[in-house]
Coordinates of C-alpha atoms in Angstrom, one line a residue:
Chain G
M105 CA 54.6 36.9 -149.3
T106 CA 56.1 34.7 -146.5
A107 CA 53.7 32.6 -144.4
G108 CA 53.9 32.2 -140.6
P109 CA 51.7 33.8 -138.0
V110 CA 52.8 37.2 -136.9
L111 CA 49.9 37.5 -134.6
A112 CA 47.9 34.8 -132.8
I113 CA 44.9 35.6 -130.7
N114 CA 43.9 32.6 -128.6
C115 CA 40.6 32.4 -126.6
V116 CA 40.4 36.1 -125.8
S117 CA 37.5 37.2 -123.7
K118 CA 36.7 40.5 -122.1
T119 CA 33.9 41.3 -119.7
F120 CA 32.9 44.8 -118.9
H121 CA 31.4 45.3 -115.5
G122 CA 29.0 48.3 -115.7
E123 CA 26.0 49.5 -113.7
Q124 CA 23.7 47.1 -115.6
G125 CA 25.8 44.1 -114.6
A126 CA 28.4 42.3 -116.7
T127 CA 28.6 42.7 -120.5
H128 CA 30.5 40.3 -122.6
V129 CA 32.4 42.5 -125.0
L130 CA 34.5 39.7 -126.4
D131 CA 33.7 36.0 -126.1
T132 CA 36.5 33.3 -126.6
L133 CA 37.8 34.8 -129.8
D134 CA 40.5 33.2 -131.9
L135 CA 42.2 34.8 -134.9
T136 CA 45.5 34.3 -136.6
V137 CA 47.2 37.0 -138.8
H138 CA 49.9 35.8 -141.1
D139 CA 53.0 37.9 -142.1
G140 CA 52.2 40.4 -144.8
D141 CA 48.4 39.9 -144.4
F142 CA 46.0 42.8 -144.7
T143 CA 43.3 41.9 -142.3
T144 CA 40.2 44.0 -141.9
I145 CA 37.8 43.6 -138.9
I146 CA 34.3 44.7 -139.6
G147 CA 31.2 44.6 -137.5
P148 CA 28.3 46.6 -136.1
S149 CA 29.1 49.2 -133.5
G150 CA 29.5 47.7 -130.0
C151 CA 30.9 44.4 -131.3
G152 CA 34.2 45.0 -129.6
K153 CA 36.3 45.4 -132.7
S154 CA 38.1 48.5 -131.3
T155 CA 38.5 46.8 -128.0
L156 CA 40.1 43.8 -129.7
L157 CA 42.6 46.1 -131.4
K158 CA 43.5 47.8 -128.2
I159 CA 44.1 44.4 -126.6
I160 CA 46.4 43.4 -129.5
A161 CA 48.2 46.7 -129.0
G162 CA 48.7 46.1 -125.3
L163 CA 46.8 49.3 -124.5
D164 CA 44.0 47.3 -122.8
Q165 CA 45.4 44.6 -120.5
D166 CA 42.2 43.7 -118.7
F167 CA 41.2 40.5 -120.6
Q168 CA 41.3 36.7 -120.5
G169 CA 43.2 34.5 -123.0
E170 CA 46.4 35.3 -124.7
V171 CA 47.7 37.4 -127.6
L172 CA 51.0 36.3 -129.2
L173 CA 53.1 38.5 -131.3
K174 CA 55.7 36.4 -133.2
G175 CA 55.2 33.8 -130.5
K176 CA 55.7 36.2 -127.5
A177 CA 52.8 37.1 -125.3
V178 CA 51.7 40.7 -125.4
T179 CA 51.7 42.3 -122.0
K180 CA 52.2 46.0 -122.7
P181 CA 52.3 48.5 -125.5
S182 CA 55.4 48.4 -127.6
Q183 CA 56.8 49.8 -130.8
E184 CA 56.5 46.4 -132.5
K185 CA 52.8 47.1 -132.7
G186 CA 52.2 50.4 -134.5
F187 CA 48.8 51.9 -133.5
I188 CA 46.9 54.4 -135.5
F189 CA 44.0 56.0 -133.6
Q190 CA 40.8 57.4 -135.0
E191 CA 42.1 60.9 -134.5
H192 CA 45.7 61.6 -135.6
R193 CA 46.9 62.4 -132.1
L194 CA 50.0 64.2 -133.2
F195 CA 51.9 66.4 -130.7
P196 CA 50.7 69.9 -131.5
W197 CA 54.0 71.5 -130.5
L198 CA 56.1 69.5 -132.9
N199 CA 56.3 70.0 -136.7
V200 CA 55.8 67.1 -139.1
E201 CA 59.4 65.7 -139.1
N202 CA 59.7 66.0 -135.3
N203 CA 56.3 64.4 -134.8
I204 CA 57.5 61.4 -136.9
A205 CA 60.8 61.2 -134.9
A206 CA 58.9 61.9 -131.6
D207 CA 61.3 60.7 -128.9
L208 CA 64.2 60.0 -131.4
S209 CA 66.6 62.7 -132.4
L210 CA 66.7 64.0 -135.9
R211 CA 70.4 64.7 -135.4
D212 CA 71.0 61.0 -135.6
P213 CA 71.9 60.5 -139.3
D214 CA 70.1 57.1 -139.4
V215 CA 66.9 58.5 -138.0
R216 CA 67.2 61.5 -140.3
R217 CA 67.4 59.3 -143.4
R218 CA 64.6 57.1 -142.4
V219 CA 62.3 60.0 -141.5
D220 CA 63.1 61.6 -144.9
D221 CA 62.3 58.2 -146.6
L222 CA 59.0 58.0 -144.8
I223 CA 58.0 61.6 -145.6
R224 CA 58.5 60.6 -149.2
L225 CA 56.5 57.4 -148.7
V226 CA 53.5 59.2 -147.2
K227 CA 53.9 62.0 -149.8
L228 CA 54.4 64.9 -147.4
G229 CA 57.5 66.4 -149.1
G230 CA 57.5 70.2 -148.5
F231 CA 55.6 69.9 -145.3
E232 CA 58.4 68.8 -143.0
K233 CA 58.3 72.0 -141.0
A234 CA 54.5 72.4 -140.8
Y235 CA 52.7 72.2 -137.5
P236 CA 49.7 69.9 -137.1
R237 CA 47.3 72.9 -137.0
Q238 CA 48.4 73.7 -140.5
L239 CA 47.6 70.2 -141.9
S240 CA 44.4 68.7 -143.2
G241 CA 42.9 65.6 -141.6
G242 CA 44.3 63.3 -144.2
M243 CA 47.8 64.8 -144.0
S244 CA 47.8 64.5 -140.2
Q245 CA 46.8 60.8 -140.4
R246 CA 49.6 60.2 -142.9
V247 CA 52.1 61.8 -140.4
A248 CA 50.7 59.5 -137.7
I249 CA 51.2 56.5 -140.0
A250 CA 54.8 57.6 -140.7
R251 CA 55.4 58.0 -137.0
A252 CA 54.3 54.4 -136.4
L253 CA 56.3 53.0 -139.4
L254 CA 59.5 54.6 -138.2
R255 CA 59.5 52.1 -135.3
K256 CA 59.5 49.3 -137.9
P257 CA 56.5 47.5 -136.4
E258 CA 55.7 43.9 -136.9
V259 CA 52.1 44.8 -137.4
L260 CA 50.3 48.1 -137.9
L261 CA 47.0 48.3 -136.1
L262 CA 44.6 50.9 -137.5
D263 CA 41.4 51.8 -135.5
E264 CA 39.0 53.4 -138.0
P265 CA 41.7 55.7 -139.1
F266 CA 39.8 57.3 -142.0
G267 CA 36.4 57.5 -140.3
A268 CA 36.6 61.2 -139.7
L269 CA 37.6 62.1 -143.2
D270 CA 35.4 63.1 -146.1
A271 CA 34.7 60.5 -148.8
F272 CA 37.1 62.0 -151.3
T273 CA 40.0 62.1 -148.9
R274 CA 39.2 58.7 -147.6
G275 CA 39.5 57.2 -151.1
H276 CA 42.9 58.8 -151.4
M277 CA 44.0 57.6 -148.0
Q278 CA 43.0 54.1 -148.8
E279 CA 45.1 54.1 -151.9
A280 CA 48.0 55.7 -150.0
L281 CA 47.7 52.9 -147.3
L282 CA 47.8 50.2 -150.0
D283 CA 50.8 51.9 -151.5
I284 CA 52.6 51.8 -148.1
W285 CA 51.5 48.2 -147.5
Q286 CA 52.8 47.1 -150.9
T287 CA 56.1 48.9 -150.4
N288 CA 56.8 48.0 -146.8
R289 CA 55.1 44.6 -146.6
T290 CA 54.1 45.5 -143.0
S291 CA 51.2 43.3 -141.8
M292 CA 48.1 45.4 -141.3
V293 CA 45.0 44.9 -139.1
L294 CA 42.4 47.5 -139.8
V295 CA 39.1 48.1 -137.9
T296 CA 36.4 49.7 -139.9
H297 CA 32.6 49.8 -140.4
D298 CA 32.9 50.6 -144.0
I299 CA 32.3 47.5 -146.2
D300 CA 33.7 49.2 -149.3
E301 CA 36.9 50.0 -147.5
A302 CA 37.3 46.5 -146.2
V303 CA 36.9 44.8 -149.6
F304 CA 39.0 47.4 -151.4
L305 CA 42.0 47.1 -149.0
S306 CA 42.3 43.7 -147.4
T307 CA 43.3 40.2 -148.2
R308 CA 40.6 38.9 -145.9
V309 CA 37.7 40.4 -144.0
V310 CA 36.8 39.3 -140.5
V311 CA 33.1 39.8 -139.8
M312 CA 32.2 40.2 -136.2
D313 CA 29.0 39.8 -134.3
A314 CA 27.9 42.0 -131.4
R315 CA 26.9 41.1 -127.8
P316 CA 28.9 39.0 -127.2
G317 CA 31.6 40.0 -129.6
R318 CA 32.8 37.0 -131.6
I319 CA 33.9 36.2 -135.1
K320 CA 31.0 35.2 -137.4
A321 CA 32.8 34.7 -140.7
I322 CA 36.1 35.2 -142.4
V323 CA 35.8 36.2 -146.1
P324 CA 39.0 35.9 -148.1
I325 CA 39.3 38.6 -150.7
D326 CA 41.5 37.2 -153.5
L327 CA 41.1 40.0 -156.0
P328 CA 44.3 41.3 -157.6
Y329 CA 45.5 44.8 -156.8
P330 CA 44.7 47.6 -157.8
R331 CA 41.1 46.8 -157.3
K332 CA 38.2 48.4 -159.2
R333 CA 35.3 49.3 -157.0
T334 CA 32.9 49.0 -159.9
G335 CA 34.1 45.6 -161.0
R336 CA 31.7 42.7 -160.9
S337 CA 33.8 40.4 -158.6
F338 CA 34.3 43.4 -156.3
T339 CA 30.6 44.0 -156.1
E340 CA 29.9 40.3 -155.5
L341 CA 32.4 40.1 -152.6
R342 CA 30.9 43.3 -151.2
T343 CA 27.5 41.7 -151.2
L344 CA 28.9 38.6 -149.6
V345 CA 30.4 40.6 -146.7
L346 CA 27.1 42.5 -146.4
E347 CA 25.1 39.3 -146.2
K348 CA 27.4 37.9 -143.5
L349 CA 26.9 41.1 -141.6
E350 CA 23.2 41.2 -141.9
H351 CA 22.7 37.6 -141.1
H352 CA 22.9 38.6 -137.5
D353 CA 20.2 41.1 -137.7
E354 CA 17.7 38.6 -139.0
Q355 CA 18.4 36.3 -136.1
E356 CA 18.0 39.1 -133.7
A357 CA 14.7 40.0 -135.3
Y358 CA 13.5 36.4 -134.7
S359 CA 14.6 36.4 -131.1
I360 CA 12.7 39.6 -130.3
Chain H
M34 CA 40.6 74.8 -137.9
A35 CA 43.3 76.3 -140.1
A36 CA 43.0 75.8 -143.8
P37 CA 45.5 73.3 -145.2
I38 CA 48.2 74.9 -147.1
T39 CA 49.2 73.7 -150.5
A40 CA 52.2 75.6 -151.6
K41 CA 55.6 74.8 -150.3
G42 CA 57.0 78.2 -149.6
N43 CA 54.5 79.9 -147.4
L44 CA 54.1 77.6 -144.5
A45 CA 55.3 80.1 -142.0
A46 CA 53.2 82.9 -143.2
V47 CA 49.7 81.7 -143.3
P48 CA 47.9 85.0 -143.4
R49 CA 45.4 85.6 -140.7
P50 CA 43.0 88.5 -140.8
A51 CA 43.9 89.8 -137.4
A52 CA 47.6 89.6 -138.1
A53 CA 47.1 91.4 -141.4
R54 CA 45.2 94.2 -139.7
R55 CA 47.9 94.5 -137.1
K56 CA 50.5 94.8 -139.8
A57 CA 48.8 97.9 -141.2
G58 CA 50.0 99.9 -138.1
G59 CA 53.3 98.1 -137.9
K60 CA 55.3 97.7 -134.8
W61 CA 55.4 101.4 -134.2
G62 CA 51.7 101.6 -134.4
I63 CA 51.4 99.2 -131.5
F64 CA 54.0 101.1 -129.6
I65 CA 52.4 104.5 -130.1
R66 CA 49.0 103.2 -129.1
G67 CA 50.5 102.0 -125.8
A68 CA 52.5 105.2 -125.2
I69 CA 49.7 107.8 -125.6
L70 CA 48.3 107.6 -122.1
P71 CA 51.7 107.7 -120.2
A72 CA 52.9 110.6 -122.4
L73 CA 49.7 112.6 -121.6
I74 CA 50.1 112.0 -117.9
L75 CA 53.8 113.0 -118.0
A76 CA 53.0 116.2 -119.9
L77 CA 50.2 117.2 -117.5
W78 CA 52.4 116.5 -114.5
Q79 CA 55.2 118.6 -115.8
L80 CA 52.8 121.4 -116.6
F81 CA 51.2 121.4 -113.2
S82 CA 54.5 121.2 -111.4
A83 CA 56.1 124.0 -113.5
T84 CA 53.2 126.3 -113.0
G85 CA 53.3 125.7 -109.2
F86 CA 49.8 124.1 -109.3
I87 CA 51.2 121.2 -107.3
S88 CA 54.1 121.2 -104.8
K89 CA 57.5 120.3 -106.2
Q90 CA 58.5 119.1 -102.8
L91 CA 55.8 116.5 -102.6
F92 CA 55.1 115.6 -106.2
S93 CA 58.4 116.4 -107.9
S94 CA 58.2 116.7 -111.7
P95 CA 59.2 114.5 -114.7
L96 CA 62.2 116.8 -115.5
L97 CA 63.4 116.8 -111.9
I98 CA 63.2 113.0 -111.8
L99 CA 65.1 112.7 -115.1
N100 CA 67.7 115.0 -113.7
Q101 CA 68.0 112.8 -110.6
Y102 CA 68.4 109.8 -112.8
V103 CA 71.4 111.3 -114.5
E104 CA 72.9 112.4 -111.3
L105 CA 72.5 109.1 -109.5
T106 CA 73.8 107.2 -112.5
R107 CA 76.9 109.5 -112.7
S108 CA 77.6 109.0 -109.0
G109 CA 77.4 105.2 -109.4
E110 CA 74.7 105.0 -106.7
L111 CA 71.9 103.9 -108.9
P112 CA 73.8 101.1 -110.8
H113 CA 75.0 99.8 -107.5
H114 CA 71.6 99.6 -105.8
L115 CA 70.1 98.2 -109.0
R116 CA 72.6 95.5 -109.3
V117 CA 72.1 94.4 -105.7
S118 CA 68.3 94.4 -106.2
I119 CA 68.5 92.4 -109.4
V120 CA 70.8 89.8 -107.9
R121 CA 68.5 89.4 -104.9
A122 CA 65.4 89.1 -107.1
G123 CA 67.1 86.9 -109.6
L124 CA 68.4 84.5 -106.9
G125 CA 65.1 84.4 -105.1
F126 CA 63.2 83.8 -108.3
V127 CA 65.4 81.0 -109.6
L128 CA 65.2 79.3 -106.2
G129 CA 61.4 79.7 -105.8
A130 CA 60.5 79.1 -109.4
S131 CA 62.5 76.0 -109.8
C132 CA 61.0 74.5 -106.6
G133 CA 57.6 75.5 -107.9
L134 CA 58.2 74.0 -111.3
I135 CA 59.5 70.7 -110.0
L136 CA 56.9 70.3 -107.3
G137 CA 54.1 71.4 -109.6
M138 CA 55.2 68.7 -112.1
L139 CA 55.4 66.0 -109.5
V140 CA 52.0 66.9 -108.0
G141 CA 50.5 67.1 -111.4
M142 CA 51.9 63.7 -112.6
Y143 CA 51.4 61.6 -109.5
R144 CA 48.1 61.5 -107.7
R145 CA 49.6 60.0 -104.6
F146 CA 52.1 62.9 -104.4
E147 CA 49.3 65.4 -104.9
E148 CA 47.3 63.9 -102.0
T149 CA 50.3 64.1 -99.8
V150 CA 51.7 67.5 -100.6
N151 CA 49.1 69.7 -102.2
P152 CA 46.9 70.3 -99.1
T153 CA 49.9 71.6 -97.2
V154 CA 51.0 73.9 -100.0
Q155 CA 47.5 75.3 -100.5
M156 CA 47.3 76.1 -96.8
L157 CA 50.7 77.8 -96.8
R158 CA 49.6 79.8 -99.9
T159 CA 46.9 81.5 -98.1
V160 CA 49.2 82.9 -95.4
P161 CA 50.1 86.6 -96.3
L162 CA 53.8 87.0 -97.0
L163 CA 53.9 90.1 -94.8
A164 CA 52.9 88.0 -91.9
I165 CA 55.8 85.6 -92.4
T166 CA 58.4 88.3 -92.9
P167 CA 59.0 88.9 -89.1
L168 CA 59.6 85.2 -88.7
F169 CA 62.1 85.2 -91.5
I170 CA 64.0 88.1 -90.0
M171 CA 64.1 86.4 -86.7
W172 CA 65.3 83.1 -88.2
F173 CA 67.7 84.3 -90.9
G174 CA 68.6 87.8 -89.7
F175 CA 68.7 91.0 -91.7
G176 CA 71.2 89.6 -94.2
E177 CA 70.8 88.4 -97.7
L178 CA 69.5 85.0 -96.8
S179 CA 66.2 86.2 -95.3
K180 CA 65.6 88.5 -98.3
V181 CA 66.3 85.8 -100.9
L182 CA 64.2 83.3 -99.1
L183 CA 61.3 85.7 -98.8
I184 CA 61.4 86.4 -102.6
A185 CA 61.7 82.7 -103.3
L186 CA 58.6 82.0 -101.2
G187 CA 56.7 84.6 -103.2
A188 CA 57.9 83.3 -106.6
F189 CA 57.1 79.7 -105.6
F190 CA 53.3 79.7 -105.5
P191 CA 52.3 81.1 -108.9
L192 CA 54.5 78.8 -110.8
Y193 CA 53.5 75.8 -108.6
V194 CA 49.8 76.4 -109.1
N195 CA 50.1 77.0 -112.8
T196 CA 52.4 74.1 -113.5
F197 CA 50.1 71.8 -111.6
L198 CA 47.1 73.1 -113.6
G199 CA 49.1 72.8 -116.9
V200 CA 50.0 69.2 -116.3
R201 CA 46.3 68.4 -115.6
T202 CA 45.2 70.0 -118.9
V203 CA 47.5 67.7 -120.9
D204 CA 45.3 65.7 -123.4
A205 CA 45.0 62.2 -121.8
K206 CA 44.9 60.7 -125.3
L207 CA 48.5 61.7 -125.9
F208 CA 49.6 59.6 -123.0
D209 CA 48.3 56.5 -124.9
V210 CA 50.5 57.6 -127.8
A211 CA 53.5 58.0 -125.5
R212 CA 52.8 54.5 -124.2
A213 CA 52.5 53.0 -127.7
L214 CA 55.7 54.7 -128.7
E215 CA 57.4 53.4 -125.5
F216 CA 58.5 56.7 -124.0
T217 CA 60.5 56.3 -120.8
R218 CA 59.2 58.1 -117.7
L219 CA 61.8 60.8 -118.2
R220 CA 60.9 61.2 -122.0
Q221 CA 57.3 61.3 -121.1
M222 CA 58.0 64.2 -118.7
V223 CA 60.3 66.1 -121.0
R224 CA 58.7 65.4 -124.4
L225 CA 55.1 65.3 -123.5
V226 CA 54.1 66.8 -120.2
L227 CA 56.5 69.8 -120.2
P228 CA 55.6 71.1 -123.7
A229 CA 51.9 70.4 -123.3
A230 CA 51.9 72.3 -120.0
L231 CA 54.2 75.1 -121.4
P232 CA 51.4 77.7 -121.9
N233 CA 50.5 77.5 -118.2
I234 CA 54.1 77.3 -117.1
L235 CA 55.0 80.4 -119.0
L236 CA 52.0 82.2 -117.5
G237 CA 53.2 81.0 -114.1
I238 CA 56.7 82.3 -114.8
R239 CA 55.3 85.8 -115.6
L240 CA 53.3 85.9 -112.4
S241 CA 56.2 84.5 -110.4
L242 CA 58.5 87.2 -111.8
S243 CA 56.2 90.0 -110.9
L244 CA 55.7 88.6 -107.4
A245 CA 59.4 88.2 -106.9
W246 CA 59.8 91.8 -107.8
M247 CA 57.1 92.7 -105.3
C248 CA 58.6 90.7 -102.5
L249 CA 61.9 92.4 -103.2
V250 CA 60.4 95.7 -102.3
V251 CA 58.9 94.3 -99.1
A252 CA 62.2 92.7 -98.1
E253 CA 64.2 95.9 -98.9
L254 CA 61.8 98.3 -97.3
L255 CA 61.8 96.3 -94.0
G256 CA 65.5 96.5 -93.5
A257 CA 68.4 96.7 -95.9
D258 CA 71.4 98.9 -96.4
T259 CA 71.5 98.5 -100.2
G260 CA 69.1 98.0 -103.0
I261 CA 66.5 100.1 -104.7
G262 CA 64.0 99.6 -101.9
Y263 CA 66.6 100.9 -99.4
M264 CA 67.2 103.9 -101.7
I265 CA 63.5 104.7 -101.7
N266 CA 63.2 104.4 -97.9
D267 CA 66.4 106.4 -97.3
A268 CA 65.2 109.2 -99.7
R269 CA 61.8 109.2 -98.0
S270 CA 63.3 110.0 -94.6
F271 CA 65.1 113.1 -96.2
M272 CA 62.0 114.1 -98.2
Q273 CA 63.8 113.6 -101.5
T274 CA 60.7 112.9 -103.6
D275 CA 62.7 112.9 -106.8
I276 CA 64.8 109.9 -105.6
V277 CA 61.6 108.1 -104.4
F278 CA 60.2 108.5 -107.9
V279 CA 63.4 107.3 -109.5
G280 CA 63.1 104.1 -107.4
I281 CA 59.5 103.6 -108.2
T282 CA 60.0 104.1 -111.9
I283 CA 63.0 101.7 -111.8
F284 CA 60.8 99.1 -110.3
A285 CA 58.2 99.7 -113.0
L286 CA 60.8 99.6 -115.9
V287 CA 62.6 96.5 -114.8
G288 CA 59.3 94.8 -114.0
K289 CA 58.0 95.6 -117.5
L290 CA 61.3 94.5 -119.1
S291 CA 61.3 91.1 -117.4
D292 CA 57.7 90.6 -118.4
S293 CA 58.4 91.5 -122.0
I294 CA 61.3 89.0 -122.1
V295 CA 58.9 86.2 -121.0
K296 CA 56.3 87.4 -123.6
V297 CA 58.9 87.2 -126.3
L298 CA 59.7 83.7 -125.1
E299 CA 56.0 82.9 -125.2
A300 CA 55.7 84.0 -128.7
R301 CA 58.6 81.9 -129.8
L302 CA 57.8 78.7 -127.8
L303 CA 54.1 78.7 -128.4
R304 CA 54.2 79.2 -132.1
W305 CA 52.4 75.9 -132.5
Q306 CA 49.3 77.1 -130.7
D307 CA 46.2 77.7 -132.7
S308 CA 44.4 80.1 -130.5
Y309 CA 42.6 83.4 -131.0
K310 CA 45.0 86.3 -131.1
G311 CA 42.6 89.2 -130.9

């Protein structure tokens, strides 16, 4: 794994002006992601973790501070930042291979070859010609991941991508994602509210606090892959992350 | 939601209960069900006419009309009028529909454009075509131009309205995807908006086609020396009911044919849709 920040988030703040006045969604937040990292951002709902991801992606440009991707400021969405939404968001009128290619032509031999490689990587061989309506949720999400990877992103941003899947499929998808990460070495930033998922996948877990959204703790997870969910060190780290998360709630209980 | 398929081979043929039921009758079953009513009417008509229950002069009869078909085709009169009519309707439709499609897309995609153009178009839409016809004749004369323009005007509105509607029903979430994938403006139009709005656009095309056909009759009845409409009008003044009926049935047949072509197009282009099929 080579070091060097792929992503630098410096002093990012965002204020949402609603009917009840201003809400600080994010408050002077700093975070660095190194090349090849698997970073997971976890926190209670409303802590601004999805907003942060949208800001990194350039989909949300209404914020203070700066986001640097490989040293360059992010000002708009680009293919260097692959984004996986909560829902698969495939084009319903395109079949699997055309969805992956999207605006690129499959007649281009280079695109063709890379699409075929990706279909193999996300294990969708045999479904090239299927339409999204014929796919299960997990399969659709894998197509979405392949679509992002085809653009060779510097970083893959995943916004609770497995939240809508059943527990069984979620487990499979987590393993598939690890597989992709280990094969491609693409840096990953995953937003989730599933502690188990965070500890199972990432090299470090960023724990966020709500109102205002800020980073409370960063827990490095230095367990070897593949990880066993039932192992003792896994359980310990899981508990540690949980403690960091709940720390906030006690404080809040005091303040009330 | 459709069940996920597991086997490789049967992707295309995911069986649906409705489709299976339809298959029992087959294509001919569908055709026969549709043909029962017209066949019954034709039989009664022929019977009444042959027995003298209704006047042959006024109501003609299926056999007389069929006879007239053969005669008019043999003399070359029918193919000539039909060709002229189809060219007129075709030109008018292409002109009006392409304007409707382009303007509908622009109005749908740009709010500024909508605010500027849409009120005017909606106002013009409420003006009955028949009221504009005299103006068109005064401006463009009795020639081809006034006819083609009248047809184009008729074909314009349905496609405009439906394209506009179609663009506005595009899932806004997919625009985020297009931004993240860095689609250019043109790609966004061709690869996202157009296919997403296609169900509405195709419906608009069907309505435009039938309206183009309708306007053709208006244009040809008002003043022409060729075309199916002229043939009908000419036959009426000589009380040739058979020929009037030939003209009317030609309109019905060609109208149905063009509609069927768009329906086939619909079935092919909208394969991806997961909607209720009855």
